[in-house]
Short mmCIF file of C-alpha atoms in Angstrom, two decimals:
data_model
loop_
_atom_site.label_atom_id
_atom_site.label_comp_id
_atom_site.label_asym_id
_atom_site.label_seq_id
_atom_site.Cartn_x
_atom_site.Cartn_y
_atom_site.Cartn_z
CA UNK A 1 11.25 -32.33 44.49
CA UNK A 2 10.13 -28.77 44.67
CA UNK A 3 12.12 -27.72 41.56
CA UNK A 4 10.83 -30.60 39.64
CA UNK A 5 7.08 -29.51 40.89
CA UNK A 6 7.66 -25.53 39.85
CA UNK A 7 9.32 -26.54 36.12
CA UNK A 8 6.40 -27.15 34.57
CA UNK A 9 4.40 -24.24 36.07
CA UNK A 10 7.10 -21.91 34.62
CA UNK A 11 6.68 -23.50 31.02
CA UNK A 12 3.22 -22.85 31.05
CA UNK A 13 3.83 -19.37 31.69
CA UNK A 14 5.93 -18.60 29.36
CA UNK A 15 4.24 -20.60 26.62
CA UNK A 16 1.13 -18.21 27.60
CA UNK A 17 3.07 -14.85 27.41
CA UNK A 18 4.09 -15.79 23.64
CA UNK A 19 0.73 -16.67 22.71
CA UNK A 20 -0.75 -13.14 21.53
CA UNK A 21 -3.85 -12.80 21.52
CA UNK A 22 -4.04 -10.65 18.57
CA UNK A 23 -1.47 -11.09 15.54
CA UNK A 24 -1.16 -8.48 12.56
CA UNK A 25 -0.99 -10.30 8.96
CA UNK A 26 1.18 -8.00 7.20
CA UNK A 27 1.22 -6.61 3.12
CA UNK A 28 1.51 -9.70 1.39
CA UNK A 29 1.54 -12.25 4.46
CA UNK A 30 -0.41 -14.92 5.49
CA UNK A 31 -0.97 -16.52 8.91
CA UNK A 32 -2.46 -19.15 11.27
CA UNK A 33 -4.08 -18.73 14.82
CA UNK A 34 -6.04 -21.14 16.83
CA UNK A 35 -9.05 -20.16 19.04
CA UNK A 36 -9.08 -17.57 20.96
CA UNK A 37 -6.74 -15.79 18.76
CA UNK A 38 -7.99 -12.95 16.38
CA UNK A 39 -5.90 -12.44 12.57
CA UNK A 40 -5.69 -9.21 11.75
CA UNK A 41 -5.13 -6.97 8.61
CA UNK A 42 -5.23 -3.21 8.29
CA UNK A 43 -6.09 -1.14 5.04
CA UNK A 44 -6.68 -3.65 2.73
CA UNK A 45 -7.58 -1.22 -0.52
CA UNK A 46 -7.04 -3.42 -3.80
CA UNK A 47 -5.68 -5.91 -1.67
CA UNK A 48 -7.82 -8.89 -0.72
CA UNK A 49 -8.09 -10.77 2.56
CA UNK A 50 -8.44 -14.44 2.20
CA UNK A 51 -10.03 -16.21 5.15
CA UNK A 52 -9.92 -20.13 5.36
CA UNK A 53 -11.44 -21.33 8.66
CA UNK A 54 -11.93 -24.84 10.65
CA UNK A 55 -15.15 -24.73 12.78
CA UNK A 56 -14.01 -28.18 14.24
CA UNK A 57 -10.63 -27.59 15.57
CA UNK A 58 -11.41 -23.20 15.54
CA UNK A 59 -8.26 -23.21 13.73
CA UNK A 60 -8.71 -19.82 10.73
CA UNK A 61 -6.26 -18.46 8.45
CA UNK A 62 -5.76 -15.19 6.75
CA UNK A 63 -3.96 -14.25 3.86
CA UNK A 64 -3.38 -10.41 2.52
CA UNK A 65 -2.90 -10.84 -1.51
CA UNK A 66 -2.10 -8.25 -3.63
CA UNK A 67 -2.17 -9.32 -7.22
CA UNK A 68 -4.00 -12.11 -8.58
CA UNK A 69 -1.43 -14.49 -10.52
CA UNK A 70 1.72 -15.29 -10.27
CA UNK A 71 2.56 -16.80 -13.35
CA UNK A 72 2.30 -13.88 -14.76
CA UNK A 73 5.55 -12.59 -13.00
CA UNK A 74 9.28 -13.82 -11.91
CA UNK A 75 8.05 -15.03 -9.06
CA UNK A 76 10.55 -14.76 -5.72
CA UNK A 77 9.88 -13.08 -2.71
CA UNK A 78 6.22 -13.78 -0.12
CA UNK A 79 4.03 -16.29 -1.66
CA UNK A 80 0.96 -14.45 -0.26
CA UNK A 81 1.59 -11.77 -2.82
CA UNK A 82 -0.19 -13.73 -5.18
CA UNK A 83 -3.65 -14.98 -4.90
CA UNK A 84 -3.13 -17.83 -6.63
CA UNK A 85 0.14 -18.96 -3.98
CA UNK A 86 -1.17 -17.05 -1.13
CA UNK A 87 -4.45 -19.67 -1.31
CA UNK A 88 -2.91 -22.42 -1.93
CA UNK A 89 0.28 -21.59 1.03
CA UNK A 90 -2.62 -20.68 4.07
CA UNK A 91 -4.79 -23.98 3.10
CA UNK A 92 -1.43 -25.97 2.83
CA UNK A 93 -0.61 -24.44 6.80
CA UNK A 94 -4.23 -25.50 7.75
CA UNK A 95 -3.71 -28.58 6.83
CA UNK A 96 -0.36 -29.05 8.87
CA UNK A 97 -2.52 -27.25 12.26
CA UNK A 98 -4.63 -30.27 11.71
CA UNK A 99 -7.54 -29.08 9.90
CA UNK A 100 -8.85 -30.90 6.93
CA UNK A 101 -9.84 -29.44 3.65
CA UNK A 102 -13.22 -30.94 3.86
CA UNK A 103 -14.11 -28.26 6.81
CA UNK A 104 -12.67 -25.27 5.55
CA UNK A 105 -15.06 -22.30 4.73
CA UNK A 106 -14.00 -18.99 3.36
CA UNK A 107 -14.70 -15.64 4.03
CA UNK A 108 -13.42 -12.77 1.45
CA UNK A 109 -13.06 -8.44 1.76
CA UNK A 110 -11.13 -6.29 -0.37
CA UNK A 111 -10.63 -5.72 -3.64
CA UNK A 112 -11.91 -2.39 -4.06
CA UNK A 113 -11.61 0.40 -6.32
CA UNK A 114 -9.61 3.41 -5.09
CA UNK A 115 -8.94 5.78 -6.95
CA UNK A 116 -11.91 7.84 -9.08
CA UNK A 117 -11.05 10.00 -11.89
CA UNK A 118 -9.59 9.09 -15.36
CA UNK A 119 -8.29 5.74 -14.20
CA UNK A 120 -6.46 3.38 -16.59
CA UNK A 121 -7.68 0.27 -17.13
CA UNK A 122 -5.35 -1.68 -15.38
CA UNK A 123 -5.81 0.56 -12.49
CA UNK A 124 -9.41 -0.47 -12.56
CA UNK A 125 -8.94 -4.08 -12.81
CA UNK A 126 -6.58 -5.12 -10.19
CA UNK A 127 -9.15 -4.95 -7.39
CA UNK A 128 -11.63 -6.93 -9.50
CA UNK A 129 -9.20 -9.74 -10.64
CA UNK A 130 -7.82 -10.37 -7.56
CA UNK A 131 -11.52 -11.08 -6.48
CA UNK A 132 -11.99 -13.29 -9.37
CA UNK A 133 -8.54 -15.10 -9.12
CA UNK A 134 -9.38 -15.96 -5.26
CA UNK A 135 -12.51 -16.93 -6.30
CA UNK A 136 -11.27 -19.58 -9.34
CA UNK A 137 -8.39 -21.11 -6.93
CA UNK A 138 -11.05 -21.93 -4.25
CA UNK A 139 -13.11 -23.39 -6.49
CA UNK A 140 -10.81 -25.69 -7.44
CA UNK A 141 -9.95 -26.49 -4.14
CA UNK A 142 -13.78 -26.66 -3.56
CA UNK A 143 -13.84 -24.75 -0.29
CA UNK A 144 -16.81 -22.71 -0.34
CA UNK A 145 -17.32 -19.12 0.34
CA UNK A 146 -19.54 -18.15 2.96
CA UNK A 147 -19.10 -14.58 3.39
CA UNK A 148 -17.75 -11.95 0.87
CA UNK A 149 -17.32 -8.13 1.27
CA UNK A 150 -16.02 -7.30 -1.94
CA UNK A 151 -15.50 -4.93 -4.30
CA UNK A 152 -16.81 -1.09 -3.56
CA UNK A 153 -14.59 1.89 -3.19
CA UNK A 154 -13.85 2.37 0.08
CA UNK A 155 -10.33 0.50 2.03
CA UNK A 156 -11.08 -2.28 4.63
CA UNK A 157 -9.90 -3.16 8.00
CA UNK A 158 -10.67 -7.26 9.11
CA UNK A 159 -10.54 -9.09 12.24
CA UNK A 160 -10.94 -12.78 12.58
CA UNK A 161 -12.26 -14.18 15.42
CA UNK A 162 -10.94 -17.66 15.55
CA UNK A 163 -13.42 -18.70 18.45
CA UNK A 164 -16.42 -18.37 16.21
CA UNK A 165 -14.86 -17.45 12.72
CA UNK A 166 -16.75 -14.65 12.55
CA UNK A 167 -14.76 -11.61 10.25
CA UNK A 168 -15.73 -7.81 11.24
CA UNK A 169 -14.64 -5.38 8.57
CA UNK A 170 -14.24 -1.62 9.04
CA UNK A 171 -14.40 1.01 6.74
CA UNK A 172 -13.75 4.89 7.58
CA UNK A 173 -17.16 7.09 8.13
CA UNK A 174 -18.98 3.59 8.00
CA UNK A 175 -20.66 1.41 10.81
CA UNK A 176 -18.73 -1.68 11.31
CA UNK A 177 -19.73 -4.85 9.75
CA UNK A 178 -19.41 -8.14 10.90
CA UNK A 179 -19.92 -11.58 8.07
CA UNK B 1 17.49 -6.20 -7.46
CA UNK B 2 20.15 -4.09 -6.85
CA UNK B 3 21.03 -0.06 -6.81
CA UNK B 4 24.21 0.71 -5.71
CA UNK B 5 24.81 3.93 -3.42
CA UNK B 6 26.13 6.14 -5.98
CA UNK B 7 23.04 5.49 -7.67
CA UNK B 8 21.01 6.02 -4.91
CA UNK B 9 22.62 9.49 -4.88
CA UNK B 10 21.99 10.30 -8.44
CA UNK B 11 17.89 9.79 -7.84
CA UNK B 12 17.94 11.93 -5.03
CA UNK B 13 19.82 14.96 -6.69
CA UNK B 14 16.99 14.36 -9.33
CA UNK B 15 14.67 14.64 -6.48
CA UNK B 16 15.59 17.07 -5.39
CA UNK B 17 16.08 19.60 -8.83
CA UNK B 18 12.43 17.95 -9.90
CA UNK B 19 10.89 18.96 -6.75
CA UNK B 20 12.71 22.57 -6.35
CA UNK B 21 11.18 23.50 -9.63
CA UNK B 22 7.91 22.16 -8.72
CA UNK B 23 7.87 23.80 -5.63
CA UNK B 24 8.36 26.89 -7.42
CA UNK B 25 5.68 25.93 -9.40
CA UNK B 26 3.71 25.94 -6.38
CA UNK B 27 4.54 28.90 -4.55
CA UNK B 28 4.03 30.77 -8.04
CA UNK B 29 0.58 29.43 -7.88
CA UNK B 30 -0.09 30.12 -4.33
CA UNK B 31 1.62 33.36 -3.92
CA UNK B 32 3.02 31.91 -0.61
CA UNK B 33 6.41 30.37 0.90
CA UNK B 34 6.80 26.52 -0.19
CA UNK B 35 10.16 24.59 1.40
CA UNK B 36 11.42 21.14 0.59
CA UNK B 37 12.78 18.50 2.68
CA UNK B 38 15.68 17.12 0.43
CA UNK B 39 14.59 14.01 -0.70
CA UNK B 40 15.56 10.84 0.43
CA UNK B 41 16.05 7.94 -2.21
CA UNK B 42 15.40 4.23 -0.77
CA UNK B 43 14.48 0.66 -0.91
CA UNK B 44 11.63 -0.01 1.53
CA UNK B 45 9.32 -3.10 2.25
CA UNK B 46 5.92 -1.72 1.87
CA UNK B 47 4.92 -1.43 5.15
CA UNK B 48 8.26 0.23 6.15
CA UNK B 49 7.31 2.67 3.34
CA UNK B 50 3.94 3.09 5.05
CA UNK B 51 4.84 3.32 8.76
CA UNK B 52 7.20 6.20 7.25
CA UNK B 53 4.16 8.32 6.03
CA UNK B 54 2.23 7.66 8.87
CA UNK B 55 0.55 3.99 8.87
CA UNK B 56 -1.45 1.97 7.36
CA UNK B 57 -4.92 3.49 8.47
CA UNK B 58 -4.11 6.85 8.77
CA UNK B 59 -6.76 8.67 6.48
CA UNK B 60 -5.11 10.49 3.18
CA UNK B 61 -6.21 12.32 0.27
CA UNK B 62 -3.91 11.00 -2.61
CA UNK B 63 -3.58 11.85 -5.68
CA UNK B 64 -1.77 9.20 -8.34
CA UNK B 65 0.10 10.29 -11.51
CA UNK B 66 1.79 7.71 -13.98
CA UNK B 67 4.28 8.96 -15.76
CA UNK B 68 4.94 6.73 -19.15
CA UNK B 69 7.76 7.67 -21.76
CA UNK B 70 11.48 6.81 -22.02
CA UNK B 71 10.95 6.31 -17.98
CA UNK B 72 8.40 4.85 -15.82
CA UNK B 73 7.15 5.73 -12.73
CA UNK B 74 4.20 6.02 -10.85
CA UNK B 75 3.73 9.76 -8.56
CA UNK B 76 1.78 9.63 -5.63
CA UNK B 77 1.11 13.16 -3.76
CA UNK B 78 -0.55 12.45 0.06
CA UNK B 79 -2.40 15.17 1.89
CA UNK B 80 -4.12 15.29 4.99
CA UNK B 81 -7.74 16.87 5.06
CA UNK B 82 -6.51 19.85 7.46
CA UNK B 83 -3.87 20.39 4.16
CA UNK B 84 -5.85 19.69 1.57
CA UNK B 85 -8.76 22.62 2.41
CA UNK B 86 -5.68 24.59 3.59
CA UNK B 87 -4.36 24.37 0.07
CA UNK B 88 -7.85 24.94 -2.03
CA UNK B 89 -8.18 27.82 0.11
CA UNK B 90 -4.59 29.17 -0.71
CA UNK B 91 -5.26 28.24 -4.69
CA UNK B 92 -9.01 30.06 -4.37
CA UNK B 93 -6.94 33.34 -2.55
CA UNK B 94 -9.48 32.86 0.77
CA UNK B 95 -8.22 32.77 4.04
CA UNK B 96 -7.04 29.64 5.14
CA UNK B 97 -9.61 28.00 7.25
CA UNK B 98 -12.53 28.67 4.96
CA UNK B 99 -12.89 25.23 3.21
CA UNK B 100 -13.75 22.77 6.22
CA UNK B 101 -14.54 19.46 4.05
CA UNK B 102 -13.46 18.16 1.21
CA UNK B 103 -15.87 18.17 -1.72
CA UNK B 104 -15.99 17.46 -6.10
CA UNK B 105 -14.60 20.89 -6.26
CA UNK B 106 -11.57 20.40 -3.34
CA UNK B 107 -10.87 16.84 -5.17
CA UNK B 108 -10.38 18.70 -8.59
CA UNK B 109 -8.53 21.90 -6.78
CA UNK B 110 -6.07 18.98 -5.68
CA UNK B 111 -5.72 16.98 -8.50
CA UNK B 112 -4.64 20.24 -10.26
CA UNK B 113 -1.89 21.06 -7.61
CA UNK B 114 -0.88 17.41 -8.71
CA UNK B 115 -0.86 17.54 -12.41
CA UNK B 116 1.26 21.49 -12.05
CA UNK B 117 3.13 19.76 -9.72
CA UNK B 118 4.30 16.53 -11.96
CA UNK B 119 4.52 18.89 -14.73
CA UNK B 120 7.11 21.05 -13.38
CA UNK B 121 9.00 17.79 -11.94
CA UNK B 122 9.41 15.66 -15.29
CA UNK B 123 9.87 18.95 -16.79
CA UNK B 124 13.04 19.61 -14.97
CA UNK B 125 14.50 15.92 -15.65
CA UNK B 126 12.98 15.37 -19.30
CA UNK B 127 15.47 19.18 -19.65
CA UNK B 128 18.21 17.56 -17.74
CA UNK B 129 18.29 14.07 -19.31
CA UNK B 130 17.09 14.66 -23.13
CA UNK B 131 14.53 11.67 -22.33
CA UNK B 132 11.05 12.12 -23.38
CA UNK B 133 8.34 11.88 -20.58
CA UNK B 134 4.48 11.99 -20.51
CA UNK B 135 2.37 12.24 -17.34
CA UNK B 136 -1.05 10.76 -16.96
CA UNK B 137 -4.05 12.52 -16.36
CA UNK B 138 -4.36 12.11 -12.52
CA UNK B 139 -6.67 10.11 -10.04
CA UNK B 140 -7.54 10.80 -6.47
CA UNK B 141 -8.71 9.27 -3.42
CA UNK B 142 -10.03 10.13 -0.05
CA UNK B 143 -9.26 6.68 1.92
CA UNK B 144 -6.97 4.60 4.18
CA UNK B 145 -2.67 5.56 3.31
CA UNK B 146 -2.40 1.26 3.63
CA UNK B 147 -5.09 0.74 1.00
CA UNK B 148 -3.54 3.37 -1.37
CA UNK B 149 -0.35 3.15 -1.20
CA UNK B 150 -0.76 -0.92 -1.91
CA UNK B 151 -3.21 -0.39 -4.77
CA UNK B 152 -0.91 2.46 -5.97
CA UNK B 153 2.17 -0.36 -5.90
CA UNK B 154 -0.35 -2.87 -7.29
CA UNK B 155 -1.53 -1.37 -10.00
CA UNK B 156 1.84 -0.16 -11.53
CA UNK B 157 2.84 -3.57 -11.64
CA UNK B 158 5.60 -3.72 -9.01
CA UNK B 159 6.11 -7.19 -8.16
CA UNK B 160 9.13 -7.14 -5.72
CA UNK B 161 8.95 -7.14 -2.03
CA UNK B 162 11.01 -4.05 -1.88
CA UNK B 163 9.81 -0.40 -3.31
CA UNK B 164 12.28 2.45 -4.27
CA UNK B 165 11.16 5.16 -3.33
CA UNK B 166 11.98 8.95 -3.50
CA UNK B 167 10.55 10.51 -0.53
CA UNK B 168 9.87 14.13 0.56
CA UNK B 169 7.56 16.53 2.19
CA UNK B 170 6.70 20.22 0.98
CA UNK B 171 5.86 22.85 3.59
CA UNK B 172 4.06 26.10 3.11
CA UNK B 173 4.92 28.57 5.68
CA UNK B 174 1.40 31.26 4.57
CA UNK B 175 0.78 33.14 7.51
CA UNK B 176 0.55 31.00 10.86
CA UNK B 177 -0.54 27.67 8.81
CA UNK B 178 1.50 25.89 7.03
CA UNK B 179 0.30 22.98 3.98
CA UNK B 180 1.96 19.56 4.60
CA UNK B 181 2.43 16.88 2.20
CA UNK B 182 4.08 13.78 1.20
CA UNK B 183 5.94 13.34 -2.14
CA UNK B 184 6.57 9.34 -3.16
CA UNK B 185 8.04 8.49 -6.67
CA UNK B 186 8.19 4.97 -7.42
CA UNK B 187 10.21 4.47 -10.98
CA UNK B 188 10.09 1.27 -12.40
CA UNK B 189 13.73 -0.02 -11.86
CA UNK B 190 13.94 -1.98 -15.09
CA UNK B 191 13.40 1.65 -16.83
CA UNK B 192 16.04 3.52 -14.35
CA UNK B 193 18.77 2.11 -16.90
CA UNK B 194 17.44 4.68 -19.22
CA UNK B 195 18.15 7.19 -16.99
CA UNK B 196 21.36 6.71 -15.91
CA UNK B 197 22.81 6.32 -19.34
CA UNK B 198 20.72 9.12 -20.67
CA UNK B 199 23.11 11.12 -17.33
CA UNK B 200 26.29 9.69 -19.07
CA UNK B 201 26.58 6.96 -16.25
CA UNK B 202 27.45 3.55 -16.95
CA UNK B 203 24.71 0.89 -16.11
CA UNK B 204 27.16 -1.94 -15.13
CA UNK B 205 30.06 -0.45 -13.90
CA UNK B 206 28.01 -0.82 -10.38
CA UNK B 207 29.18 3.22 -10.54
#
């Protein structure tokens, strides 16, 4: 009887040690975390981080894209490369944690321009159309943006805070932001 | 996508004859001591690439050169600010030390060191190969090395989750101070063909 009494205890324990508090969304990745987990993304420059959150269930989802359509390539590889996949992949994940459509709200940073000088114009653009391209799939998948820090020069680090959904970006030599 | 060892080697003896002439280049310019690691030729995920230079919010000055032609590649050139004044100061002939920030006139100092730099580089395979290259004019910035180097691979159109990458690091050795900085090459693999036939190498021999 005492073994069957401790089993469970020990379960819990090691379902809690797995359960990181704070997990880091790679180059081209996209996760889910449920309250109080934070998503994380360092040095988005070009990049954009894609946000979809569920106030209900505080169930949020981040997604680092890096280029803003993949039709435009062979595509193989991470989904979350593309904005156009990357979207449509996190909201597709929400959905399976439970959260519907209908609740999600989206919070955007990135897509800035790095470099200064004589910069081609593709250089220019990327940061720009992967802005627009996140901006075009979520409307058609009419969840709204709420926040956006977008565009600029400068690269971005974000934290979301899945027990509120609140998103804090930092820059380097600038105070930190929260949206 | 795949590069077979042999291959592998080939792109790092270019490397390395590119970069010995442009550090020759440089230590002409600065009247001072410049080694070279021997460059390594890989295939990296991004981040692997970035942990390697020193992660992904590490600050960097950078300076990006595309290089267009019979080859494609983009050249990125990564300083730290300590370096990059260290190096304005060696190209102005002041003592190192002098230059404390980084300012319009630092940025352009740099961007020069990576335009003499590049020059010297393609000029040594363009001799080697017969193939004709042209570098860009070059663009700099002051930022995060994770937001650069991914809006570096963004913008030249690399698509795969995998970069190659030829990697090294110059040192100056001027007095007590030496000038560190990273040297990435990322050629466009479908254009690589070009290069090994151009070296009398057969593209699908897996040579």
């Amino acid at each position: 009887m005492g073994v069957l009494r401790l089993e469970p205890n020990l379960l819990r324990i090691t379902f809690s040690v797995e359960e990181t508090l704070e997990i880091h969304v790679g180059i081209a990745e996209y996760r889910v975390a449920r309250s109080p987990q934070c998503l994380l993304t360092l040095g988005l420059g070009s990049c954009v981080g894609v946000v979809l959150y569920d106030p209900v269930l505080r169930v949020g989802g981040l997604a680092h894209v890096m280029l803003p359509d993949s039709k435009q390539f062979r595509v193989g590889g991470k989904p979350a490369k593309f904005a156009d996949l990357g979207v449509e992949f996190l909201a597709r994940d929400l959905q399976r944690a439970g959260c519907s459509v209908g609740r999600m709200m989206a919070k955007l940073a990135g897509g800035a321009q790095m470099f200064f000088g004589n910069v081609r114009a593709s250089q220019m653009a990327v940061g720009e159309r992967n802005v627009e391209a996140v901006r075009s799939v979520l409307h058609e998948m009419r969840i709204p943006i709420v926040a956006e820090d977008v565009g600029g020069t400068t690269g971005r680090t974000i934290s979301l805070d899945t027990t509120d959904g609140r998103l804090t970006v930092r820059t380097l030599g600038r105070a930190i932001r929260v949206i | 996508m795949k590069i077979s060892h042999a291959k592998i080697d080939v792109l790092q003896e270019i490397g390395n004859i590119g970069l010995g002439n442009a550090a020759t280049s440089l230590a002409h310019l600065l009247q001072a001591r410049v080694d070279i690691k021997v460059p390594r030729a890989m295939f990296l995920g991004l981040e692997e690439a970035i942990e390697l230079i020193g992660g992904l919010e590490k600050p960097v000055i950078c300076v990006n050169l595309h290089v267009g032609g019979e080859i494609s590649s983009t050249i990125l050139y990564l300083f730290e600010q300590s370096d990059a004044c260290a190096l304005v100061d060696l190209l102005m002939g002041r003592p190192v030390g002098t230059t404390t920030g980084m300012d319009e006139m630092g940025y352009s100092a740099v961007m020069e060191i990576g335009n003499i730099l590049t020059g010297s580089f393609i000029g040594a395979i363009a001799t080697m190969t017969g193939l004709r290259l042209v570098p860009s004019v070059p663009v700099l910035a002051h930022d995060m090395l994770g937001a650069l180097f991914a809006a570096s691979v963004a913008a030249s159109g690399y698509t795969e989750d995998q970069v190659l990458c030829i990697q090294t690091s110059f040192t100056g050795s001027q007095v007590n101070d030496g000038v560190d900085s990273h040297f990435i090459m990322l050629p466009e693999v479908e254009s690589l063909d070009r290069l090994f036939t151009a070296l009398g190498l057969s593209v699908d021999d897996g040579c």
